């Protein structure tokens, strides 16, 4: 029996790549996708999410619309990038997607799907965690329906990737967007595994990887994902950032957990300047698991083989 999975993502290119990757996994049954308006604008991101479901023959998977906006907005230049995706040749002529304002709100879809589940649900988050926290505040009894949570978030023994005013650079963006919800989620002590920058720093999007992917171009998924990844190479501002396989690595954890080194820690989240959104180890904090290392060669091979289907 495949594990039921709820995915919440925030519409950036690697989030959409992650949604595709989930749809290639035989042991996972996607029971809902919710989108957070963080690293995206919500309407084009929901359209992309729907198109990718269509492409994989899974348009029956329900989508939920994130209506809650976090505390610290992502730069608009990043949020606008995914618009290009809907115009790619493999996606532009798919049947029109539904009006995004007809979808359930994201927390309501999460509640609905958890309620309906008759076995423990896995949750994958590749953006901020606000939708899940809103759902669990509204229906706390549904925590019992959650089997595990995997979240691309945080930075523990490495620097963060937020560079902005009133900030010391220690936070990772998915946590920084809504530090209050992040702190709440950690405080619930659910079976939570974070895939932080400590481990995603090991997996940049490399030309070598893209070149190998391009040799499989006869497979439509390799063709499309190769184009999506190519769009990430001019990430803004390029002198600061490399595009990493942040969300893709977190998603892979569902399928190849044995390739990761993990550690059980106690940790907490700061909600105030100068380090709002910093995730830090703290003996008086909350129990959670963090990934600290990954067998990178096996990981890249796994991605190449999934997109060869
Ligand atoms: O902090 C990593 C998270 C991941 O979920 N996102 C991108 C991934 O989807 C935010 C982010 C950090 N640096 C970025 C980001 C960049 N240069 N461009 C777009 N998003
Ligand atoms: Ca993301």
PDB file of C-alpha atoms and ligand atoms in Angstrom:
ATOM      1  CA  UNK A   1       0.000   0.000   0.000  1.00  0.00           C
ATOM      2  CA  UNK A   2       1.507   3.350  -1.011  1.00  0.00           C
ATOM      3  CA  UNK A   3       1.813   5.987   1.731  1.00  0.00           C
ATOM      4  CA  UNK A   4      -0.688   8.860   1.455  1.00  0.00           C
ATOM      5  CA  UNK A   5       1.165  12.142   1.001  1.00  0.00           C
ATOM      6  CA  UNK A   6       0.106  15.757   1.312  1.00  0.00           C
ATOM      7  CA  UNK A   7       2.495  18.199  -0.321  1.00  0.00           C
ATOM      8  CA  UNK A   8       2.688  21.926   0.389  1.00  0.00           C
ATOM      9  CA  UNK A   9       5.021  23.894  -1.862  1.00  0.00           C
ATOM     10  CA  UNK A  10       5.612  27.508  -2.765  1.00  0.00           C
ATOM     11  CA  UNK A  11       5.716  27.436  -6.532  1.00  0.00           C
ATOM     12  CA  UNK A  12       9.409  28.092  -7.172  1.00  0.00           C
ATOM     13  CA  UNK A  13      11.106  26.083  -9.904  1.00  0.00           C
ATOM     14  CA  UNK A  14      12.533  23.465  -7.575  1.00  0.00           C
ATOM     15  CA  UNK A  15       9.145  23.174  -5.836  1.00  0.00           C
ATOM     16  CA  UNK A  16       7.532  22.315  -9.162  1.00  0.00           C
ATOM     17  CA  UNK A  17      10.359  19.911  -9.969  1.00  0.00           C
ATOM     18  CA  UNK A  18       9.668  18.343  -6.574  1.00  0.00           C
ATOM     19  CA  UNK A  19       5.981  17.968  -7.352  1.00  0.00           C
ATOM     20  CA  UNK A  20       6.971  16.103 -10.535  1.00  0.00           C
ATOM     21  CA  UNK A  21       9.391  13.927  -8.602  1.00  0.00           C
ATOM     22  CA  UNK A  22       6.687  12.951  -6.102  1.00  0.00           C
ATOM     23  CA  UNK A  23       4.474  11.920  -9.020  1.00  0.00           C
ATOM     24  CA  UNK A  24       7.162   9.481 -10.203  1.00  0.00           C
ATOM     25  CA  UNK A  25       7.321   7.661  -6.854  1.00  0.00           C
ATOM     26  CA  UNK A  26       5.539   4.286  -6.851  1.00  0.00           C
ATOM     27  CA  UNK A  27       5.359   4.046  -3.042  1.00  0.00           C
ATOM     28  CA  UNK A  28       3.670   7.412  -2.571  1.00  0.00           C
ATOM     29  CA  UNK A  29       0.055   8.340  -3.226  1.00  0.00           C
ATOM     30  CA  UNK A  30      -0.391  12.089  -3.567  1.00  0.00           C
ATOM     31  CA  UNK A  31      -3.704  12.981  -1.876  1.00  0.00           C
ATOM     32  CA  UNK A  32      -3.488  16.782  -2.124  1.00  0.00           C
ATOM     33  CA  UNK A  33      -1.247  19.671  -3.062  1.00  0.00           C
ATOM     34  CA  UNK A  34      -1.420  23.047  -1.352  1.00  0.00           C
ATOM     35  CA  UNK A  35       0.494  26.101  -2.499  1.00  0.00           C
ATOM     36  CA  UNK A  36       1.889  28.852  -0.266  1.00  0.00           C
ATOM     37  CA  UNK A  37       2.197  32.333  -1.865  1.00  0.00           C
ATOM     38  CA  UNK A  38       5.798  32.715  -0.693  1.00  0.00           C
ATOM     39  CA  UNK A  39       8.441  32.198  -3.422  1.00  0.00           C
ATOM     40  CA  UNK A  40       5.726  32.669  -6.083  1.00  0.00           C
ATOM     41  CA  UNK A  41       2.596  34.598  -6.997  1.00  0.00           C
ATOM     42  CA  UNK A  42      -0.313  32.336  -6.219  1.00  0.00           C
ATOM     43  CA  UNK A  43      -2.306  32.343  -9.479  1.00  0.00           C
ATOM     44  CA  UNK A  44       0.483  31.305 -11.889  1.00  0.00           C
ATOM     45  CA  UNK A  45       1.838  28.880  -9.289  1.00  0.00           C
ATOM     46  CA  UNK A  46      -1.518  27.099  -8.960  1.00  0.00           C
ATOM     47  CA  UNK A  47      -1.695  26.975 -12.739  1.00  0.00           C
ATOM     48  CA  UNK A  48       1.754  25.331 -12.865  1.00  0.00           C
ATOM     49  CA  UNK A  49       0.764  22.881 -10.144  1.00  0.00           C
ATOM     50  CA  UNK A  50      -2.343  21.908 -12.111  1.00  0.00           C
ATOM     51  CA  UNK A  51      -0.468  21.589 -15.404  1.00  0.00           C
ATOM     52  CA  UNK A  52       2.075  19.242 -13.855  1.00  0.00           C
ATOM     53  CA  UNK A  53      -0.729  17.088 -12.450  1.00  0.00           C
ATOM     54  CA  UNK A  54      -2.326  17.010 -15.908  1.00  0.00           C
ATOM     55  CA  UNK A  55       0.933  16.064 -17.546  1.00  0.00           C
ATOM     56  CA  UNK A  56       1.172  13.049 -15.244  1.00  0.00           C
ATOM     57  CA  UNK A  57      -2.514  12.126 -15.654  1.00  0.00           C
ATOM     58  CA  UNK A  58      -3.208  13.083 -12.033  1.00  0.00           C
ATOM     59  CA  UNK A  59      -5.470  16.130 -12.401  1.00  0.00           C
ATOM     60  CA  UNK A  60      -7.899  14.471  -9.975  1.00  0.00           C
ATOM     61  CA  UNK A  61      -5.503  15.322  -7.096  1.00  0.00           C
ATOM     62  CA  UNK A  62      -7.110  18.300  -5.316  1.00  0.00           C
ATOM     63  CA  UNK A  63      -5.285  21.629  -5.045  1.00  0.00           C
ATOM     64  CA  UNK A  64      -5.570  24.104  -2.161  1.00  0.00           C
ATOM     65  CA  UNK A  65      -4.927  27.841  -2.387  1.00  0.00           C
ATOM     66  CA  UNK A  66      -2.748  29.507   0.252  1.00  0.00           C
ATOM     67  CA  UNK A  67      -4.365  32.811   1.223  1.00  0.00           C
ATOM     68  CA  UNK A  68      -2.124  33.622   4.146  1.00  0.00           C
ATOM     69  CA  UNK A  69       0.855  35.895   3.495  1.00  0.00           C
ATOM     70  CA  UNK A  70       3.848  35.549   5.794  1.00  0.00           C
ATOM     71  CA  UNK A  71       5.703  38.151   7.775  1.00  0.00           C
ATOM     72  CA  UNK A  72       8.798  38.638   5.582  1.00  0.00           C
ATOM     73  CA  UNK A  73       8.053  38.660   1.849  1.00  0.00           C
ATOM     74  CA  UNK A  74      10.318  36.990  -0.712  1.00  0.00           C
ATOM     75  CA  UNK A  75      11.911  39.341  -3.277  1.00  0.00           C
ATOM     76  CA  UNK A  76       9.461  39.940  -6.150  1.00  0.00           C
ATOM     77  CA  UNK A  77      12.152  39.047  -8.716  1.00  0.00           C
ATOM     78  CA  UNK A  78      12.160  35.496  -7.348  1.00  0.00           C
ATOM     79  CA  UNK A  79       8.385  35.296  -7.022  1.00  0.00           C
ATOM     80  CA  UNK A  80       7.856  36.286 -10.665  1.00  0.00           C
ATOM     81  CA  UNK A  81      10.172  33.687 -12.195  1.00  0.00           C
ATOM     82  CA  UNK A  82       7.792  30.697 -12.306  1.00  0.00           C
ATOM     83  CA  UNK A  83       5.506  32.571 -14.721  1.00  0.00           C
ATOM     84  CA  UNK A  84       7.820  31.406 -17.516  1.00  0.00           C
ATOM     85  CA  UNK A  85       7.047  27.789 -16.734  1.00  0.00           C
ATOM     86  CA  UNK A  86       3.424  27.919 -17.866  1.00  0.00           C
ATOM     87  CA  UNK A  87       4.598  29.087 -21.282  1.00  0.00           C
ATOM     88  CA  UNK A  88       7.027  26.212 -21.896  1.00  0.00           C
ATOM     89  CA  UNK A  89       6.134  24.225 -25.051  1.00  0.00           C
ATOM     90  CA  UNK A  90       5.233  21.070 -23.101  1.00  0.00           C
ATOM     91  CA  UNK A  91       2.838  22.966 -20.827  1.00  0.00           C
ATOM     92  CA  UNK A  92       1.348  25.925 -22.682  1.00  0.00           C
ATOM     93  CA  UNK A  93      -1.296  24.042 -24.674  1.00  0.00           C
ATOM     94  CA  UNK A  94      -2.609  21.771 -21.939  1.00  0.00           C
ATOM     95  CA  UNK A  95      -6.347  22.249 -21.265  1.00  0.00           C
ATOM     96  CA  UNK A  96      -7.091  25.381 -19.268  1.00  0.00           C
ATOM     97  CA  UNK A  97      -6.708  25.083 -15.524  1.00  0.00           C
ATOM     98  CA  UNK A  98      -9.593  25.881 -13.128  1.00  0.00           C
ATOM     99  CA  UNK A  99     -10.185  29.318 -11.618  1.00  0.00           C
ATOM    100  CA  UNK A 100      -7.764  29.389  -8.649  1.00  0.00           C
ATOM    101  CA  UNK A 101     -10.441  31.062  -6.511  1.00  0.00           C
ATOM    102  CA  UNK A 102     -12.654  27.992  -6.779  1.00  0.00           C
ATOM    103  CA  UNK A 103     -10.167  25.846  -4.870  1.00  0.00           C
ATOM    104  CA  UNK A 104     -10.484  25.277  -1.133  1.00  0.00           C
ATOM    105  CA  UNK A 105      -8.163  27.368   0.961  1.00  0.00           C
ATOM    106  CA  UNK A 106      -4.966  25.468   1.745  1.00  0.00           C
ATOM    107  CA  UNK A 107      -5.620  24.923   5.483  1.00  0.00           C
ATOM    108  CA  UNK A 108      -9.150  23.671   4.703  1.00  0.00           C
ATOM    109  CA  UNK A 109      -7.847  21.210   2.124  1.00  0.00           C
ATOM    110  CA  UNK A 110      -5.247  19.938   4.604  1.00  0.00           C
ATOM    111  CA  UNK A 111      -7.999  19.478   7.217  1.00  0.00           C
ATOM    112  CA  UNK A 112     -10.270  17.733   4.729  1.00  0.00           C
ATOM    113  CA  UNK A 113      -7.557  15.337   3.542  1.00  0.00           C
ATOM    114  CA  UNK A 114      -6.331  14.478   7.046  1.00  0.00           C
ATOM    115  CA  UNK A 115      -9.894  13.854   8.221  1.00  0.00           C
ATOM    116  CA  UNK A 116     -10.600  11.550   5.287  1.00  0.00           C
ATOM    117  CA  UNK A 117      -7.393   9.514   5.662  1.00  0.00           C
ATOM    118  CA  UNK A 118      -7.621   6.046   7.146  1.00  0.00           C
ATOM    119  CA  UNK A 119      -3.869   5.497   7.463  1.00  0.00           C
ATOM    120  CA  UNK A 120      -1.149   7.876   8.760  1.00  0.00           C
ATOM    121  CA  UNK A 121      -0.430  10.687   6.320  1.00  0.00           C
ATOM    122  CA  UNK A 122       3.058  11.878   5.376  1.00  0.00           C
ATOM    123  CA  UNK A 123       3.467  15.600   4.847  1.00  0.00           C
ATOM    124  CA  UNK A 124       6.142  17.127   2.601  1.00  0.00           C
ATOM    125  CA  UNK A 125       6.711  20.888   2.773  1.00  0.00           C
ATOM    126  CA  UNK A 126       9.080  22.660   0.412  1.00  0.00           C
ATOM    127  CA  UNK A 127       8.083  26.204   1.332  1.00  0.00           C
ATOM    128  CA  UNK A 128       7.050  27.884   4.583  1.00  0.00           C
ATOM    129  CA  UNK A 129       4.903  25.888   7.041  1.00  0.00           C
ATOM    130  CA  UNK A 130       2.099  28.416   7.631  1.00  0.00           C
ATOM    131  CA  UNK A 131      -0.681  26.458   5.895  1.00  0.00           C
ATOM    132  CA  UNK A 132      -0.045  23.380   8.006  1.00  0.00           C
ATOM    133  CA  UNK A 133       0.130  25.387  11.231  1.00  0.00           C
ATOM    134  CA  UNK A 134      -3.116  27.206  10.359  1.00  0.00           C
ATOM    135  CA  UNK A 135      -4.776  23.830   9.732  1.00  0.00           C
ATOM    136  CA  UNK A 136      -3.530  22.356  13.003  1.00  0.00           C
ATOM    137  CA  UNK A 137      -4.592  25.427  14.995  1.00  0.00           C
ATOM    138  CA  UNK A 138      -8.081  25.047  13.570  1.00  0.00           C
ATOM    139  CA  UNK A 139      -8.205  21.266  14.075  1.00  0.00           C
ATOM    140  CA  UNK A 140      -5.548  20.246  16.635  1.00  0.00           C
ATOM    141  CA  UNK A 141      -6.966  16.709  16.937  1.00  0.00           C
ATOM    142  CA  UNK A 142      -5.729  16.003  13.391  1.00  0.00           C
ATOM    143  CA  UNK A 143      -2.116  15.940  14.619  1.00  0.00           C
ATOM    144  CA  UNK A 144      -2.882  12.296  15.422  1.00  0.00           C
ATOM    145  CA  UNK A 145      -3.404  11.584  11.700  1.00  0.00           C
ATOM    146  CA  UNK A 146       0.125  12.688  10.745  1.00  0.00           C
ATOM    147  CA  UNK A 147       2.669   9.893  10.309  1.00  0.00           C
ATOM    148  CA  UNK A 148       5.657  12.091   9.487  1.00  0.00           C
ATOM    149  CA  UNK A 149       6.597  15.551   8.273  1.00  0.00           C
ATOM    150  CA  UNK A 150       9.555  16.311   6.014  1.00  0.00           C
ATOM    151  CA  UNK A 151      10.350  20.000   5.652  1.00  0.00           C
ATOM    152  CA  UNK A 152      13.029  21.750   3.600  1.00  0.00           C
ATOM    153  CA  UNK A 153      13.901  24.356   6.189  1.00  0.00           C
ATOM    154  CA  UNK A 154      16.516  25.811   8.467  1.00  0.00           C
ATOM    155  CA  UNK A 155      20.261  26.175   8.851  1.00  0.00           C
ATOM    156  CA  UNK A 156      21.962  24.785  11.950  1.00  0.00           C
ATOM    157  CA  UNK A 157      25.738  24.573  11.721  1.00  0.00           C
ATOM    158  CA  UNK A 158      26.050  26.759   8.640  1.00  0.00           C
ATOM    159  CA  UNK A 159      25.042  30.278   7.653  1.00  0.00           C
ATOM    160  CA  UNK A 160      21.533  31.019   6.429  1.00  0.00           C
ATOM    161  CA  UNK A 161      20.536  32.381   3.022  1.00  0.00           C
ATOM    162  CA  UNK A 162      18.557  35.492   4.046  1.00  0.00           C
ATOM    163  CA  UNK A 163      20.350  38.726   3.287  1.00  0.00           C
ATOM    164  CA  UNK A 164      18.257  41.718   4.199  1.00  0.00           C
ATOM    165  CA  UNK A 165      17.820  44.636   6.556  1.00  0.00           C
ATOM    166  CA  UNK A 166      17.553  43.975  10.320  1.00  0.00           C
ATOM    167  CA  UNK A 167      19.061  40.546   9.813  1.00  0.00           C
ATOM    168  CA  UNK A 168      22.337  38.838  10.664  1.00  0.00           C
ATOM    169  CA  UNK A 169      22.122  36.255   7.861  1.00  0.00           C
ATOM    170  CA  UNK A 170      21.567  33.222  10.094  1.00  0.00           C
ATOM    171  CA  UNK A 171      18.103  32.225   8.807  1.00  0.00           C
ATOM    172  CA  UNK A 172      16.931  30.101   5.900  1.00  0.00           C
ATOM    173  CA  UNK A 173      14.155  31.686   3.796  1.00  0.00           C
ATOM    174  CA  UNK A 174      11.341  29.161   4.352  1.00  0.00           C
ATOM    175  CA  UNK A 175      11.581  29.720   8.103  1.00  0.00           C
ATOM    176  CA  UNK A 176      12.173  33.481   7.844  1.00  0.00           C
ATOM    177  CA  UNK A 177       9.004  34.048   5.758  1.00  0.00           C
ATOM    178  CA  UNK A 178       6.920  33.171   8.825  1.00  0.00           C
ATOM    179  CA  UNK A 179       9.088  32.730  11.940  1.00  0.00           C
ATOM    180  CA  UNK A 180       6.045  32.644  14.237  1.00  0.00           C
ATOM    181  CA  UNK A 181       4.399  29.669  12.506  1.00  0.00           C
ATOM    182  CA  UNK A 182       7.794  27.967  12.242  1.00  0.00           C
ATOM    183  CA  UNK A 183       8.326  28.279  15.976  1.00  0.00           C
ATOM    184  CA  UNK A 184       4.844  26.874  16.599  1.00  0.00           C
ATOM    185  CA  UNK A 185       5.387  23.885  14.338  1.00  0.00           C
ATOM    186  CA  UNK A 186       8.641  22.980  16.086  1.00  0.00           C
ATOM    187  CA  UNK A 187       6.951  23.340  19.494  1.00  0.00           C
ATOM    188  CA  UNK A 188       4.334  20.679  18.600  1.00  0.00           C
ATOM    189  CA  UNK A 189       7.071  17.999  18.670  1.00  0.00           C
ATOM    190  CA  UNK A 190       5.454  16.043  15.838  1.00  0.00           C
ATOM    191  CA  UNK A 191       7.618  13.467  13.989  1.00  0.00           C
ATOM    192  CA  UNK A 192       9.399  16.204  12.049  1.00  0.00           C
ATOM    193  CA  UNK A 193      12.528  15.856   9.898  1.00  0.00           C
ATOM    194  CA  UNK A 194      14.160  19.006   8.604  1.00  0.00           C
ATOM    195  CA  UNK A 195      16.294  19.039   5.460  1.00  0.00           C
ATOM    196  CA  UNK A 196      18.304  22.193   6.220  1.00  0.00           C
ATOM    197  CA  UNK A 197      20.952  24.113   4.305  1.00  0.00           C
ATOM    198  CA  UNK A 198      23.557  22.031   6.174  1.00  0.00           C
ATOM    199  CA  UNK A 199      22.746  19.158   3.808  1.00  0.00           C
ATOM    200  CA  UNK A 200      21.314  20.966   0.749  1.00  0.00           C
ATOM    201  CA  UNK A 201      24.627  22.842   0.440  1.00  0.00           C
ATOM    202  CA  UNK A 202      26.094  19.529  -0.742  1.00  0.00           C
ATOM    203  CA  UNK A 203      23.843  19.358  -3.821  1.00  0.00           C
ATOM    204  CA  UNK A 204      24.164  22.353  -6.180  1.00  0.00           C
ATOM    205  CA  UNK A 205      22.513  22.278  -9.597  1.00  0.00           C
ATOM    206  CA  UNK A 206      25.635  21.535 -11.649  1.00  0.00           C
ATOM    207  CA  UNK A 207      26.288  21.732 -15.384  1.00  0.00           C
ATOM    208  CA  UNK A 208      27.571  18.168 -15.175  1.00  0.00           C
ATOM    209  CA  UNK A 209      24.208  16.961 -13.851  1.00  0.00           C
ATOM    210  CA  UNK A 210      22.263  18.957 -16.459  1.00  0.00           C
ATOM    211  CA  UNK A 211      24.474  17.589 -19.188  1.00  0.00           C
ATOM    212  CA  UNK A 212      23.740  14.004 -18.105  1.00  0.00           C
ATOM    213  CA  UNK A 213      20.025  14.757 -17.882  1.00  0.00           C
ATOM    214  CA  UNK A 214      20.171  16.103 -21.446  1.00  0.00           C
ATOM    215  CA  UNK A 215      21.434  12.745 -22.729  1.00  0.00           C
ATOM    216  CA  UNK A 216      18.031  11.284 -21.688  1.00  0.00           C
ATOM    217  CA  UNK A 217      16.056  13.900 -23.590  1.00  0.00           C
ATOM    218  CA  UNK A 218      13.958  11.261 -25.392  1.00  0.00           C
ATOM    219  CA  UNK A 219      12.133  10.814 -22.101  1.00  0.00           C
ATOM    220  CA  UNK A 220       9.620  13.669 -21.895  1.00  0.00           C
ATOM    221  CA  UNK A 221      10.217  14.159 -18.158  1.00  0.00           C
ATOM    222  CA  UNK A 222      13.963  14.544 -18.687  1.00  0.00           C
ATOM    223  CA  UNK A 223      13.266  17.055 -21.438  1.00  0.00           C
ATOM    224  CA  UNK A 224      10.917  19.155 -19.286  1.00  0.00           C
ATOM    225  CA  UNK A 225      12.977  18.993 -16.091  1.00  0.00           C
ATOM    226  CA  UNK A 226      16.137  19.862 -18.027  1.00  0.00           C
ATOM    227  CA  UNK A 227      14.428  23.020 -19.266  1.00  0.00           C
ATOM    228  CA  UNK A 228      13.161  23.882 -15.791  1.00  0.00           C
ATOM    229  CA  UNK A 229      16.582  23.481 -14.262  1.00  0.00           C
ATOM    230  CA  UNK A 230      18.203  25.547 -17.002  1.00  0.00           C
ATOM    231  CA  UNK A 231      15.963  28.420 -15.873  1.00  0.00           C
ATOM    232  CA  UNK A 232      17.580  28.382 -12.440  1.00  0.00           C
ATOM    233  CA  UNK A 233      21.127  29.103 -13.529  1.00  0.00           C
ATOM    234  CA  UNK A 234      20.702  32.887 -13.619  1.00  0.00           C
ATOM    235  CA  UNK A 235      19.417  33.000 -10.069  1.00  0.00           C
ATOM    236  CA  UNK A 236      19.246  36.523  -8.680  1.00  0.00           C
ATOM    237  CA  UNK A 237      21.619  37.970  -7.523  1.00  0.00           C
ATOM    238  CA  UNK A 238      24.034  35.510  -9.073  1.00  0.00           C
ATOM    239  CA  UNK A 239      27.055  36.818  -7.187  1.00  0.00           C
ATOM    240  CA  UNK A 240      25.430  35.751  -3.922  1.00  0.00           C
ATOM    241  CA  UNK A 241      23.547  32.601  -4.755  1.00  0.00           C
ATOM    242  CA  UNK A 242      23.968  29.264  -6.357  1.00  0.00           C
ATOM    243  CA  UNK A 243      20.766  27.390  -7.053  1.00  0.00           C
ATOM    244  CA  UNK A 244      20.780  24.228  -4.996  1.00  0.00           C
ATOM    245  CA  UNK A 245      18.594  21.151  -5.130  1.00  0.00           C
ATOM    246  CA  UNK A 246      16.951  22.350  -1.920  1.00  0.00           C
ATOM    247  CA  UNK A 247      13.434  20.999  -2.355  1.00  0.00           C
ATOM    248  CA  UNK A 248      14.448  18.120  -4.599  1.00  0.00           C
ATOM    249  CA  UNK A 249      16.725  16.810  -1.876  1.00  0.00           C
ATOM    250  CA  UNK A 250      13.954  17.069   0.729  1.00  0.00           C
ATOM    251  CA  UNK A 251      11.598  15.245  -1.642  1.00  0.00           C
ATOM    252  CA  UNK A 252      14.143  12.488  -2.276  1.00  0.00           C
ATOM    253  CA  UNK A 253      14.228  11.825   1.443  1.00  0.00           C
ATOM    254  CA  UNK A 254      10.781  10.218   1.043  1.00  0.00           C
ATOM    255  CA  UNK A 255      12.207   7.584  -1.301  1.00  0.00           C
ATOM    256  CA  UNK A 256      15.872   7.127  -0.341  1.00  0.00           C
ATOM    257  CA  UNK A 257      16.108   7.937   3.389  1.00  0.00           C
ATOM    258  CA  UNK A 258      18.914   5.391   3.747  1.00  0.00           C
ATOM    259  CA  UNK A 259      21.235   7.722   1.814  1.00  0.00           C
ATOM    260  CA  UNK A 260      20.925  10.441   4.453  1.00  0.00           C
ATOM    261  CA  UNK A 261      22.710  10.905   7.762  1.00  0.00           C
ATOM    262  CA  UNK A 262      20.290  12.214  10.358  1.00  0.00           C
ATOM    263  CA  UNK A 263      20.586  13.376  13.916  1.00  0.00           C
ATOM    264  CA  UNK A 264      18.009  13.666  16.702  1.00  0.00           C
ATOM    265  CA  UNK A 265      18.401  17.100  18.274  1.00  0.00           C
ATOM    266  CA  UNK A 266      16.667  19.643  20.441  1.00  0.00           C
ATOM    267  CA  UNK A 267      16.133  22.956  18.711  1.00  0.00           C
ATOM    268  CA  UNK A 268      14.102  26.122  18.599  1.00  0.00           C
ATOM    269  CA  UNK A 269      13.314  29.007  16.223  1.00  0.00           C
ATOM    270  CA  UNK A 270      13.971  32.699  16.847  1.00  0.00           C
ATOM    271  CA  UNK A 271      11.069  35.026  16.096  1.00  0.00           C
ATOM    272  CA  UNK A 272      12.845  38.379  16.532  1.00  0.00           C
ATOM    273  CA  UNK A 273      15.597  40.489  14.953  1.00  0.00           C
ATOM    274  CA  UNK A 274      18.501  40.274  14.390  1.00  0.00           C
ATOM    275  CA  UNK A 275      18.043  36.528  13.768  1.00  0.00           C
ATOM    276  CA  UNK A 276      14.309  36.071  13.115  1.00  0.00           C
ATOM    277  CA  UNK A 277      13.764  32.660  11.541  1.00  0.00           C
ATOM    278  CA  UNK A 278      17.069  31.230  12.715  1.00  0.00           C
ATOM    279  CA  UNK A 279      16.808  27.550  13.654  1.00  0.00           C
ATOM    280  CA  UNK A 280      19.255  26.794  16.452  1.00  0.00           C
ATOM    281  CA  UNK A 281      20.258  23.846  18.589  1.00  0.00           C
ATOM    282  CA  UNK A 282      19.116  24.313  22.169  1.00  0.00           C
ATOM    283  CA  UNK A 283      19.149  21.801  25.044  1.00  0.00           C
ATOM    284  CA  UNK A 284      15.968  23.424  26.332  1.00  0.00           C
ATOM    285  CA  UNK A 285      14.343  23.305  22.898  1.00  0.00           C
ATOM    286  CA  UNK A 286      12.056  20.820  21.143  1.00  0.00           C
ATOM    287  CA  UNK A 287      12.818  17.342  19.831  1.00  0.00           C
ATOM    288  CA  UNK A 288      13.155  16.987  16.069  1.00  0.00           C
ATOM    289  CA  UNK A 289      15.360  15.267  13.483  1.00  0.00           C
ATOM    290  CA  UNK A 290      17.722  17.047  11.129  1.00  0.00           C
ATOM    291  CA  UNK A 291      19.522  15.675   8.087  1.00  0.00           C
ATOM    292  CA  UNK A 292      23.214  16.505   8.151  1.00  0.00           C
ATOM    293  CA  UNK A 293      24.696  14.635   5.178  1.00  0.00           C
ATOM    294  CA  UNK A 294      23.719  12.742   2.022  1.00  0.00           C
ATOM    295  CA  UNK A 295      25.430  10.347  -0.360  1.00  0.00           C
ATOM    296  CA  UNK A 296      25.436  12.814  -3.223  1.00  0.00           C
ATOM    297  CA  UNK A 297      26.348  10.416  -6.051  1.00  0.00           C
ATOM    298  CA  UNK A 298      23.441   8.094  -5.224  1.00  0.00           C
ATOM    299  CA  UNK A 299      21.113  11.080  -4.903  1.00  0.00           C
ATOM    300  CA  UNK A 300      21.968  12.446  -8.378  1.00  0.00           C
ATOM    301  CA  UNK A 301      21.612   8.942  -9.869  1.00  0.00           C
ATOM    302  CA  UNK A 302      18.216   8.571  -8.238  1.00  0.00           C
ATOM    303  CA  UNK A 303      16.970  11.820  -9.779  1.00  0.00           C
ATOM    304  CA  UNK A 304      18.284  10.843 -13.215  1.00  0.00           C
ATOM    305  CA  UNK A 305      16.566   7.456 -13.026  1.00  0.00           C
ATOM    306  CA  UNK A 306      13.200   8.843 -11.843  1.00  0.00           C
ATOM    307  CA  UNK A 307      13.037  11.337 -14.694  1.00  0.00           C
ATOM    308  CA  UNK A 308      13.825   8.557 -17.179  1.00  0.00           C
ATOM    309  CA  UNK A 309      10.410   6.961 -16.632  1.00  0.00           C
TER     310      UNK A 309
HETATM  311  O1  LIG B   1      15.808  28.601   0.928  1.00  0.00           O
HETATM  312  C1  LIG B   1      15.536  27.656  -0.025  1.00  0.00           C
HETATM  313  C2  LIG B   1      14.095  27.697  -0.485  1.00  0.00           C
HETATM  314  C3  LIG B   1      13.714  26.396  -1.197  1.00  0.00           C
HETATM  315  O2  LIG B   1      12.447  25.930  -0.758  1.00  0.00           O
HETATM  316  N1  LIG B   1      13.726  28.750  -1.473  1.00  0.00           N
HETATM  317  C4  LIG B   1      14.105  28.185  -2.779  1.00  0.00           C
HETATM  318  C5  LIG B   1      13.720  26.722  -2.700  1.00  0.00           C
HETATM  319  O3  LIG B   1      12.463  26.528  -3.320  1.00  0.00           O
HETATM  320  C6  LIG B   1      14.102  30.144  -1.236  1.00  0.00           C
HETATM  321  C7  LIG B   1      15.340  30.668  -1.942  1.00  0.00           C
HETATM  322  C8  LIG B   1      16.625  30.818  -1.432  1.00  0.00           C
HETATM  323  N2  LIG B   1      17.448  31.359  -2.393  1.00  0.00           N
HETATM  324  C9  LIG B   1      16.704  31.536  -3.528  1.00  0.00           C
HETATM  325  C10 LIG B   1      15.387  31.107  -3.263  1.00  0.00           C
HETATM  326  C11 LIG B   1      17.008  32.029  -4.833  1.00  0.00           C
HETATM  327  N3  LIG B   1      18.245  32.442  -5.167  1.00  0.00           N
HETATM  328  N4  LIG B   1      16.004  32.072  -5.738  1.00  0.00           N
HETATM  329  C12 LIG B   1      14.763  31.650  -5.428  1.00  0.00           C
HETATM  330  N5  LIG B   1      14.427  31.174  -4.209  1.00  0.00           N
HETATM  331 CA1  LIG B   2      10.459  26.154  -2.087  1.00  0.00          CA
END
